[in-house]
mmCIF file of C-alpha atoms in Angstrom:
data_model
loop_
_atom_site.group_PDB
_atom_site.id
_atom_site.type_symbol
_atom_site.label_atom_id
_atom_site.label_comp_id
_atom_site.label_asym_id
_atom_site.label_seq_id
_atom_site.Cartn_x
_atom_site.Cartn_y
_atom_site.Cartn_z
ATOM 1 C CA UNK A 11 61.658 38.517 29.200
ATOM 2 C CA UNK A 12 64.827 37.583 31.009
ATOM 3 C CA UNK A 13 66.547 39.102 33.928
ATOM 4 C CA UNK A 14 70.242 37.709 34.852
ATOM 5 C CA UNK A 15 68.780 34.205 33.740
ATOM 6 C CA UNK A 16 65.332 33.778 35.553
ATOM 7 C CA UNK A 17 62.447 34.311 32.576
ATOM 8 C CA UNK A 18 59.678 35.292 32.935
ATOM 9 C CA UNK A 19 57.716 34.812 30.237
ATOM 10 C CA UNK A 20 56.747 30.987 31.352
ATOM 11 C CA UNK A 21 55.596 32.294 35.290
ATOM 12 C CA UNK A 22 53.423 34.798 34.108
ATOM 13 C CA UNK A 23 51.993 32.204 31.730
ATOM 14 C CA UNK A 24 51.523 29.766 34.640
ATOM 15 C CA UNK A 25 49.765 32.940 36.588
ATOM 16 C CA UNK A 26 47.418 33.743 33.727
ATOM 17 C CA UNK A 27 46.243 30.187 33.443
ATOM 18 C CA UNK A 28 46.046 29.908 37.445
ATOM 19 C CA UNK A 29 44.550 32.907 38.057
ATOM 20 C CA UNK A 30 42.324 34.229 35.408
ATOM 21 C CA UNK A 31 39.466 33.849 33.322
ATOM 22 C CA UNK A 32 38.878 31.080 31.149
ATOM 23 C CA UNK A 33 37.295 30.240 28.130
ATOM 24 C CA UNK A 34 33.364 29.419 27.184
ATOM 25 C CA UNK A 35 33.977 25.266 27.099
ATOM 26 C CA UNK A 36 35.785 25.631 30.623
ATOM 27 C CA UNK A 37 32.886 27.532 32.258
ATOM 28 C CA UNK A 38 30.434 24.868 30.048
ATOM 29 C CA UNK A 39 32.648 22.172 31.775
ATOM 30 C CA UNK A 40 32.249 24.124 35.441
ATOM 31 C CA UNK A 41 28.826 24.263 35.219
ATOM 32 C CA UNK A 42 28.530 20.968 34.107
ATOM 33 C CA UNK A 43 29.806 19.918 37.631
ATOM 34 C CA UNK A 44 27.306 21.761 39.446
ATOM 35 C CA UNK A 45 24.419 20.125 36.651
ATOM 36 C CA UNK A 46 26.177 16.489 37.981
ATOM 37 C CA UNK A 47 26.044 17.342 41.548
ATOM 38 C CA UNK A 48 22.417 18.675 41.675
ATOM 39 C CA UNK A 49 21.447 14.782 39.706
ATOM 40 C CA UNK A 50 23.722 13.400 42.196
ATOM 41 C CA UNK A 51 23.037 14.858 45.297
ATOM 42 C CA UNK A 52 18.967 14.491 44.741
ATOM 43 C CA UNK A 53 19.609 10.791 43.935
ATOM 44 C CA UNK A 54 21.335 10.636 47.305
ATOM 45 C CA UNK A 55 19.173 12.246 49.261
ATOM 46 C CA UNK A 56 16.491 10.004 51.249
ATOM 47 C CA UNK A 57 13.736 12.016 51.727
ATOM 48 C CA UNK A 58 13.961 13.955 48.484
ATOM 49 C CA UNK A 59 10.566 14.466 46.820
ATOM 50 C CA UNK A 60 10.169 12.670 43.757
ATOM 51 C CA UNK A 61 9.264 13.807 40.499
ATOM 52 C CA UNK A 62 10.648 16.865 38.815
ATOM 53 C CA UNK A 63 9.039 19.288 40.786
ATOM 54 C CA UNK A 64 11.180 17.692 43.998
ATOM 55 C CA UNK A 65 14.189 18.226 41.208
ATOM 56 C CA UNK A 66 13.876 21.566 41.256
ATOM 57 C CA UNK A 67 12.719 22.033 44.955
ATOM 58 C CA UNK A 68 16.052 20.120 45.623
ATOM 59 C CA UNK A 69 18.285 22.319 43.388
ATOM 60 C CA UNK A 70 16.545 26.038 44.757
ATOM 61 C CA UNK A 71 15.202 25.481 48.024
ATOM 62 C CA UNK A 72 12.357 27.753 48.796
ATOM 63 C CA UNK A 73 13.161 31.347 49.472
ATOM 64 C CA UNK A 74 16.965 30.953 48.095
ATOM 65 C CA UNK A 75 17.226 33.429 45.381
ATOM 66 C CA UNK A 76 14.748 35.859 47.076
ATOM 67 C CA UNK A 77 16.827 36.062 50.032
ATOM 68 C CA UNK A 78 18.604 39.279 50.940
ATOM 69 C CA UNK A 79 22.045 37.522 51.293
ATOM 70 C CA UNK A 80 21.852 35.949 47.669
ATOM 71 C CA UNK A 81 20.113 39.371 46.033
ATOM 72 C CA UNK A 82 23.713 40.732 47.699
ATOM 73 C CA UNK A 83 26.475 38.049 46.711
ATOM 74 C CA UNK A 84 24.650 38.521 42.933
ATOM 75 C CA UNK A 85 25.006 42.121 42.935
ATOM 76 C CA UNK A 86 28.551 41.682 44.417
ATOM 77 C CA UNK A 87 30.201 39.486 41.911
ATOM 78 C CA UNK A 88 28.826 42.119 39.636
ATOM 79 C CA UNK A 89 30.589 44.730 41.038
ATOM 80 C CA UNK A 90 33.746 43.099 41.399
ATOM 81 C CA UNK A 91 33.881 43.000 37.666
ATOM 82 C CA UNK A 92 34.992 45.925 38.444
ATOM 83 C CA UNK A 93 38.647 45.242 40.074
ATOM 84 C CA UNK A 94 39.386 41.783 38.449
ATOM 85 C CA UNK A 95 42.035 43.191 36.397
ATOM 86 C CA UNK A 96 43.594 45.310 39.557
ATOM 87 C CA UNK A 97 44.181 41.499 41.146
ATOM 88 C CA UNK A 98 46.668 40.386 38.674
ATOM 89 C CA UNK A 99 49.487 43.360 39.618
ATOM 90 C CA UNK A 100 49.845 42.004 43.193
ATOM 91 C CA UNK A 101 49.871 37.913 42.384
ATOM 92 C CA UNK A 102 52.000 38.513 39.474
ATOM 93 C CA UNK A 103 54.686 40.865 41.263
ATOM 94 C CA UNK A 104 54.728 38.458 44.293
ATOM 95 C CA UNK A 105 55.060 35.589 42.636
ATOM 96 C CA UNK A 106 57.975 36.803 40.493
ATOM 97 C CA UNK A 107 59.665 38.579 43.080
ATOM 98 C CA UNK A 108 59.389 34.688 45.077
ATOM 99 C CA UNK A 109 60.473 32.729 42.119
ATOM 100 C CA UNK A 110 63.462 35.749 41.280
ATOM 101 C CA UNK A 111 64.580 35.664 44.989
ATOM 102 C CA UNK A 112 64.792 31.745 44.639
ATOM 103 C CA UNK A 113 66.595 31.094 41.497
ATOM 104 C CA UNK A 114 69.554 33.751 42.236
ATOM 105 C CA UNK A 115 69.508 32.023 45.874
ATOM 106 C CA UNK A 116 70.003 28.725 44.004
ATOM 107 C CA UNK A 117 72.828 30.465 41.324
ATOM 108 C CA UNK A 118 74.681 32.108 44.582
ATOM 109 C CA UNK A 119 74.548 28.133 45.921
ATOM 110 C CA UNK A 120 75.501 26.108 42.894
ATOM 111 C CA UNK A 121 76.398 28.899 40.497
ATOM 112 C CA UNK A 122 75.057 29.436 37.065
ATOM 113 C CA UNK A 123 72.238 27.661 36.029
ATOM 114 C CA UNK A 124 73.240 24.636 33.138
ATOM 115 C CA UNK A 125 70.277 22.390 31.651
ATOM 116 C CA UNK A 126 71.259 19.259 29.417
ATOM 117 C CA UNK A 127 68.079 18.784 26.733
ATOM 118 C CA UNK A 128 65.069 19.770 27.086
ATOM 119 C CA UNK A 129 62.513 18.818 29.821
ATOM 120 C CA UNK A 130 60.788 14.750 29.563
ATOM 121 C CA UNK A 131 57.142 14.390 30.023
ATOM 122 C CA UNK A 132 57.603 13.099 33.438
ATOM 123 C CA UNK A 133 59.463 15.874 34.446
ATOM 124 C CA UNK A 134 56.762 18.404 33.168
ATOM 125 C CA UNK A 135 54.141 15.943 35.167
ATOM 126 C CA UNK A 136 56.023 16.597 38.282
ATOM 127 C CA UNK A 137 56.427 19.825 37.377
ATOM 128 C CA UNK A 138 52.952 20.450 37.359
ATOM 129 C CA UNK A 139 52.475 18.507 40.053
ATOM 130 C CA UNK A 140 54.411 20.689 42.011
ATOM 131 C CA UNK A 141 52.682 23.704 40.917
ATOM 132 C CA UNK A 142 49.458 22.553 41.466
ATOM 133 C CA UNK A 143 50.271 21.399 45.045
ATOM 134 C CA UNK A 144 52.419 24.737 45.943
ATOM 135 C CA UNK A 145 49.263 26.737 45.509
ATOM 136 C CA UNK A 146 47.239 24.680 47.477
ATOM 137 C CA UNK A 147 49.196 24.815 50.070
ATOM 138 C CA UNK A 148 49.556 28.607 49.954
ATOM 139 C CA UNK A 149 45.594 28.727 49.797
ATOM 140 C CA UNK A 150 45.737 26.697 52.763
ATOM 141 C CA UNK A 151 47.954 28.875 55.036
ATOM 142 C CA UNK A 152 46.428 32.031 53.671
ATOM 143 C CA UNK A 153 42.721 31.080 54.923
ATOM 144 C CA UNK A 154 44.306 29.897 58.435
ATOM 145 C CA UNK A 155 45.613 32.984 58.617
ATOM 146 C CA UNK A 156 42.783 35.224 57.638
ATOM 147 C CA UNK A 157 40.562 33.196 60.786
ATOM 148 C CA UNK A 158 42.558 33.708 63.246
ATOM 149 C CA UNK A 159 44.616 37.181 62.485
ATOM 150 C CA UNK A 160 41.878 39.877 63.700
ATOM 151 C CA UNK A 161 42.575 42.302 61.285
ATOM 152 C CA UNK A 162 42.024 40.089 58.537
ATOM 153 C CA UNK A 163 39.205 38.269 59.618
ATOM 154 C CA UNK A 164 37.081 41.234 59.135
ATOM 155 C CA UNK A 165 37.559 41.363 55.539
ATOM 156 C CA UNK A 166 37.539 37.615 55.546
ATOM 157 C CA UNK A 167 34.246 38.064 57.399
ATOM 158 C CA UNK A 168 32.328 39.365 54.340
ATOM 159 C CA UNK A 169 32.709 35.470 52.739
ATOM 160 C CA UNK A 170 31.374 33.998 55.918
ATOM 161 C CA UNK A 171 28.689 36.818 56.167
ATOM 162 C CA UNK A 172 26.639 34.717 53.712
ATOM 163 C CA UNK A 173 23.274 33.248 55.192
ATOM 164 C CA UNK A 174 22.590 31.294 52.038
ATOM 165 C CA UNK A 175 24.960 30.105 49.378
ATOM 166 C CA UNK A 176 24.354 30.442 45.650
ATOM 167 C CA UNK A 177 27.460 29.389 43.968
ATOM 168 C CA UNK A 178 28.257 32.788 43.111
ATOM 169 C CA UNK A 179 28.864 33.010 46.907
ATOM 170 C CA UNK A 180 32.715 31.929 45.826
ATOM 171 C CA UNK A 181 33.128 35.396 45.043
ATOM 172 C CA UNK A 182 31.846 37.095 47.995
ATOM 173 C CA UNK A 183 35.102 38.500 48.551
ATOM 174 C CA UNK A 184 36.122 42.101 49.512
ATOM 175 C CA UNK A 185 38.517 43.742 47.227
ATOM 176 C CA UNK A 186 41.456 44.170 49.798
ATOM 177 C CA UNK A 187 40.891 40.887 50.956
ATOM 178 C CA UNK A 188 41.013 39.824 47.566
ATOM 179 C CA UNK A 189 44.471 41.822 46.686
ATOM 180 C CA UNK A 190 46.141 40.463 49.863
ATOM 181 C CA UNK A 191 44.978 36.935 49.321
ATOM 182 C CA UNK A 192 46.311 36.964 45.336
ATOM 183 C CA UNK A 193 49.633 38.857 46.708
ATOM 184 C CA UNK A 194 50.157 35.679 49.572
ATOM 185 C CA UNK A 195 49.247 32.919 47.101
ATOM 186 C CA UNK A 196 52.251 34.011 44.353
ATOM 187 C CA UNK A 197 54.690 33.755 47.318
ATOM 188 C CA UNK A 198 54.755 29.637 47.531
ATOM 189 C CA UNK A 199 54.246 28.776 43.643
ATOM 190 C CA UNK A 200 56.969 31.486 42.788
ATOM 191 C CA UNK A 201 59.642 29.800 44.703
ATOM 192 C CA UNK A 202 58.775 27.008 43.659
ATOM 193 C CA UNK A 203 59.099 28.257 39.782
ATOM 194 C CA UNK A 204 61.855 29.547 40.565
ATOM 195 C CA UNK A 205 63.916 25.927 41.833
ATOM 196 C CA UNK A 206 62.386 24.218 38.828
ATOM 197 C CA UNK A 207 63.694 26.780 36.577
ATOM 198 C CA UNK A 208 66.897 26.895 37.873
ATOM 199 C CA UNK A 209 66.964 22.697 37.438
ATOM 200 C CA UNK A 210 65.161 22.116 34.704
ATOM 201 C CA UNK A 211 64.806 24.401 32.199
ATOM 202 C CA UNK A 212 61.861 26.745 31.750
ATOM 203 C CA UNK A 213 58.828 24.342 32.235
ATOM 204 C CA UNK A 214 55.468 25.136 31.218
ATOM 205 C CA UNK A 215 52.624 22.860 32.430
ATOM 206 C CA UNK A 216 50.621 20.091 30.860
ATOM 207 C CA UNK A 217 47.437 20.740 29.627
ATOM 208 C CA UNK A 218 45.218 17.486 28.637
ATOM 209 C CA UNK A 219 43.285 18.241 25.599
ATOM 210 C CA UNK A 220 44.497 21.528 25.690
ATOM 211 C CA UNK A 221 42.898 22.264 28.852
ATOM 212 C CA UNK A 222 45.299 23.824 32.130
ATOM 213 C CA UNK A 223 46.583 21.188 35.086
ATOM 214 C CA UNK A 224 45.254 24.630 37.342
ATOM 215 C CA UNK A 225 41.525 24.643 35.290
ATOM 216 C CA UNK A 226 41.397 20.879 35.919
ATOM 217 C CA UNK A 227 42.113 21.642 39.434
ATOM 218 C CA UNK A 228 39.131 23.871 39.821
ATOM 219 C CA UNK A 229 37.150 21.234 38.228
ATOM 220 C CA UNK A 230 37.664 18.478 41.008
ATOM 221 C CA UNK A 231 37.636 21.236 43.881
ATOM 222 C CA UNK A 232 33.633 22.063 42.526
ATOM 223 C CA UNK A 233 34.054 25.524 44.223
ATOM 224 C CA UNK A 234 30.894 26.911 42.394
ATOM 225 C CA UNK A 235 29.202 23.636 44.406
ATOM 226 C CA UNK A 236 30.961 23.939 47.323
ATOM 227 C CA UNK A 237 29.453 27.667 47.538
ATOM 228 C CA UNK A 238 26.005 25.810 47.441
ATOM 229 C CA UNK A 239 23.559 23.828 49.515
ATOM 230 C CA UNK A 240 24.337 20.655 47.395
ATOM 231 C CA UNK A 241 25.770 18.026 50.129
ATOM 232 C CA UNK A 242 28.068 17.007 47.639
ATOM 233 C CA UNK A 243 30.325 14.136 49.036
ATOM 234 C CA UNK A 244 33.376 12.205 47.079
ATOM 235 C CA UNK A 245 33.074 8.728 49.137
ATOM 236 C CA UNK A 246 35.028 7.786 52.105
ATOM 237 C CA UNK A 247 38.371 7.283 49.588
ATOM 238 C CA UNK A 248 38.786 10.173 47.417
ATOM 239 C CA UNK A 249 37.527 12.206 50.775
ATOM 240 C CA UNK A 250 40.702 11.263 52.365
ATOM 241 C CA UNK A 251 43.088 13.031 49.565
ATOM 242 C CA UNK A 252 40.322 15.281 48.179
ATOM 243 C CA UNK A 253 38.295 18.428 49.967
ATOM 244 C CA UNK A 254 34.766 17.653 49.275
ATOM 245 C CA UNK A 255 31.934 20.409 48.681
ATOM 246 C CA UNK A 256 30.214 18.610 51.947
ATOM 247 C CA UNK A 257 33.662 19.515 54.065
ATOM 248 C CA UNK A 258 33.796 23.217 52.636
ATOM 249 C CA UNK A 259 30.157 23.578 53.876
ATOM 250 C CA UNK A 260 31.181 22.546 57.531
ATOM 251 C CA UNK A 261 33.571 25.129 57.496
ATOM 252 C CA UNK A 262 30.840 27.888 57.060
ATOM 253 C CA UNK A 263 28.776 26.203 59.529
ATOM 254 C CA UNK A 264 27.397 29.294 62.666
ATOM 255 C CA UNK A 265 27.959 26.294 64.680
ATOM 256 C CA UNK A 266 30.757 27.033 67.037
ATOM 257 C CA UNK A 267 31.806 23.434 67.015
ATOM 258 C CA UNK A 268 32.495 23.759 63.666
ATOM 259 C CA UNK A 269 34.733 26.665 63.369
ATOM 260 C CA UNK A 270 38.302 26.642 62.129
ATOM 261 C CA UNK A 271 37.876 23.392 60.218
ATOM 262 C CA UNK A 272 38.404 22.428 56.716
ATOM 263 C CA UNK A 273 40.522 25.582 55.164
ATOM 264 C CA UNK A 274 41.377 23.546 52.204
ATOM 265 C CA UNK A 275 41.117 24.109 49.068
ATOM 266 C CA UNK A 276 41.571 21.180 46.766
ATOM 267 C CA UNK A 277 43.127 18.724 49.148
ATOM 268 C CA UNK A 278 42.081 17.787 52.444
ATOM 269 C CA UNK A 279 45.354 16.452 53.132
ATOM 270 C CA UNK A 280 46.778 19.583 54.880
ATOM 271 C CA UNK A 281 43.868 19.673 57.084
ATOM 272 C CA UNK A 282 44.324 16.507 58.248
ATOM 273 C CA UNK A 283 48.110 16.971 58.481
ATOM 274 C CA UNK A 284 47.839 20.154 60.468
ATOM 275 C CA UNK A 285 44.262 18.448 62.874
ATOM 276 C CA UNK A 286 41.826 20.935 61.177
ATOM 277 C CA UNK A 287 39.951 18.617 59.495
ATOM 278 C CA UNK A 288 36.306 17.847 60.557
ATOM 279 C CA UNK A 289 34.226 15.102 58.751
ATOM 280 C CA UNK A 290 30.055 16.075 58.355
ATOM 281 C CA UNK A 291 27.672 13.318 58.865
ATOM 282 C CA UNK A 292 26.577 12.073 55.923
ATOM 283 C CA UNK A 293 23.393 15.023 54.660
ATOM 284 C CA UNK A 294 23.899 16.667 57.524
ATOM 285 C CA UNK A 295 22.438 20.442 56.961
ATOM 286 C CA UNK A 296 24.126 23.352 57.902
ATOM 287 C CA UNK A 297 22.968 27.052 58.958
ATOM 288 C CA UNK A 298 25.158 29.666 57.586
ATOM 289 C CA UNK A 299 26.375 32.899 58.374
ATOM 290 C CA UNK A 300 28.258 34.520 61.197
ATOM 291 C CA UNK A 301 27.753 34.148 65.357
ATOM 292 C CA UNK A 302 25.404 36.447 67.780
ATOM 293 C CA UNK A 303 23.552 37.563 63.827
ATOM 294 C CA UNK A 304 26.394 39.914 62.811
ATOM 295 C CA UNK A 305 25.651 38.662 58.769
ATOM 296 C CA UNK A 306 22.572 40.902 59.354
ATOM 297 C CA UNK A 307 25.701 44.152 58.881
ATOM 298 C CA UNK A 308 26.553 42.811 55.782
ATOM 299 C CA UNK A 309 23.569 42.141 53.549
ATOM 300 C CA UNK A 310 23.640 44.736 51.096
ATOM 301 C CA UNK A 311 26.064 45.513 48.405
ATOM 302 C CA UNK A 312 27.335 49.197 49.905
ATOM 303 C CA UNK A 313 27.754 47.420 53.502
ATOM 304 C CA UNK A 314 29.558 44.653 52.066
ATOM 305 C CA UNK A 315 32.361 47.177 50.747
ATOM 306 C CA UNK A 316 32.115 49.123 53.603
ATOM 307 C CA UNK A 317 31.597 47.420 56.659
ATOM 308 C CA UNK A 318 34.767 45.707 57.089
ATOM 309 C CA UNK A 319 36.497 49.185 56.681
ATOM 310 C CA UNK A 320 34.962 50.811 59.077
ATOM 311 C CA UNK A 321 35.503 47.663 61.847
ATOM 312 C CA UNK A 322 39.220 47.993 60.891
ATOM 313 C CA UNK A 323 39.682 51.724 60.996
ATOM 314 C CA UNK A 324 37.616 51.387 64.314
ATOM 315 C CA UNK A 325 40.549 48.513 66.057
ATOM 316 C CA UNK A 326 43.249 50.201 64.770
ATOM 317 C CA UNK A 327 41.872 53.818 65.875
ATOM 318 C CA UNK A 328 41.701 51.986 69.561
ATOM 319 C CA UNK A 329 44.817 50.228 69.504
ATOM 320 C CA UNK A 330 46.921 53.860 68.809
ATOM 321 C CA UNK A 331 44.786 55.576 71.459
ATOM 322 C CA UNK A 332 45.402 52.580 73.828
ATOM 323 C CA UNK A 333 49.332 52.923 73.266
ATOM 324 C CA UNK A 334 49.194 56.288 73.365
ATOM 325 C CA UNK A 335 47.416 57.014 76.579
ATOM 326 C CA UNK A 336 50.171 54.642 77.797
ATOM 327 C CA UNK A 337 52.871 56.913 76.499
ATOM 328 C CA UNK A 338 51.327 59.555 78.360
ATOM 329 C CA UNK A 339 50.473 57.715 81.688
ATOM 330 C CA UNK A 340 53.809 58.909 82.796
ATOM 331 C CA UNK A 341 56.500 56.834 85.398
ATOM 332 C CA UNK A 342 54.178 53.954 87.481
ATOM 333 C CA UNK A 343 54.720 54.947 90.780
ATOM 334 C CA UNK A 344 56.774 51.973 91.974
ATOM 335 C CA UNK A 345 59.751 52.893 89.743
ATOM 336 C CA UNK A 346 59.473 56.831 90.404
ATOM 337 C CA UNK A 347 62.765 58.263 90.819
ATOM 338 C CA UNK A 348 63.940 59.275 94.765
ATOM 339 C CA UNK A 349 64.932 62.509 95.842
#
């Protein structure tokens, strides 16, 4: 489908890929991570206890799956079943209406679009490149935002409501937060669709043995790992460009030191361009959740849904009643008018 030159057959492609499901040997190759950093992590770990009873003790930690939080993020990722295909509409109209917006800026600049042969492997490496690195800074500025934007953080609240973290705890996500966070993230990548197909054709990204630059992404981010216990660490190198499952844990540390740190998602590199980034001792243990116990709202499936909505309705119900009152206060009595 093309509309006065932009197409959009090749962006909706790239959101597909990005943004949805993927195939059985792509989850096998997910989980396959989290099977490498359980062997990894327990070979790390000092004071592991041997044998494959200690294994198993390492990978589910006494109490884990019993717990009320994990019983809840299970019975939450099966619910949001539910609205997976209601968080397509907003990613894909954002990031078409971002990449639209940007090639007719680009045609207005430099007139029509002309290409000369079709796009070279290096250009669809950068291309990808690009793509991969647009999104990841989107993700970045998205979580910043939901932490420190109070109407936000309290649907951003359910994630960090999680006292324990069982790898499905990556989708711990309320549904509006979920819709506004897919809207934000099509913003940055569809621009930057949109200059590459204005330059260079209609690019579609490299896959390497037929598998998506974006799944391969998701691969070295571990984010079912990072939503464990598993201390997973890169090394002091790859740490430095990449956003370990370690670093991720920080960031849902209770520990008020530790708050507003690592928002990556792949890279740490925006952290540590923007002074957000906080390094863990190596094992150190976290305690998750939220400050002064307010997880303990959130630990059931209904409350989950429904909590966050009812803190919002409740600020915004006190911040109209606090501007009106002031409407009504009347003329202070300083600037009353004389008779």
């Amino acid at each position: 489908m093309t509309i006065a030159g932009f197409s959009f057959s090749g962006l909706l492609t790239s959101v597909q890929t990005a943004f949805i499901g993927h195939d059985w040997v792509a989850l096998l190759l997910v989980w396959g991570t989290v099977a490498f950093a359980a062997v990894f992590t327990y070979w790390q770990a000092r004071d592991a206890e041997p044998g494959i009873r200690g294994f198993f003790r390492h990978c589910l930690p006494a109490g884990t799956l019993s717990h009320p939080s994990a019983r809840a993020d299970f019975l939450f990722w099966l619910s949001r079943r539910i609205f997976m295909p209601l968080f397509v509409l907003p990613l894909a109209i954002s990031t078409v209406t971002a990449g639209y917006v940007a090639y007719e800026g680009l045609t207005l600049i430099f007139g029509p679009a002309t290409h000369a042969g079709q796009a070279s492997t290096l250009m669809l490496c950068l291309f990808t490149l690009t793509m991969v690195l647009a999104y990841d800074l989107s993700y970045y500025t998205y979580h910043y935002t939901a932490h420190n934007v109070p109407l936000i953080w309290e649907l951003h609240k359910v994630h960090h409501s999680a006292q324990v973290m069982v790898g499905v705890t990556k989708d711990r996500v309320h549904p509006l937060e979920e819709l506004l966070n897919r809207w934000w993230d099509g913003m940055i990548p569809g621009l930057a669709y949109g200059i590459w197909l204005f330059f260079a054709l209609d690019p579609v990204e490299v896959t390497v043995f037929g598998i998506s630059a974006y799944f391969l992404r998701s691969l070295l981010m571990m984010d079912v790992v990072r939503h464990t216990h598993l201390k997973m660490s890169y090394g002091p190198w790859l740490n430095r460009v990449f956003l370990c499952p370690h670093y991720h844990q920080l960031h849902h540390s209770i520990n008020p030191a530790d708050y507003n740190k690592n928002y990556g998602l792949l890279l740490s590199v925006w952290d540590r361009a923007f002074g957000t980034l906080a390094v863990p001792e190596p094992q150190q243990q976290f305690t998750f959740g939220l400050s002064n116990n307010e997880h303990a709202e959130y630990q059931s499936l209904v409350r989950l849904h429904v909590v966050p909505v009812k803190k919002i309705y409740a600020m915004v119900s006190a911040w109209v009643h606090k501007h009106a009152d002031a409407g009504h206060a009347g003329p202070r009595p300083d600037r009353a008018v004389k008779g």
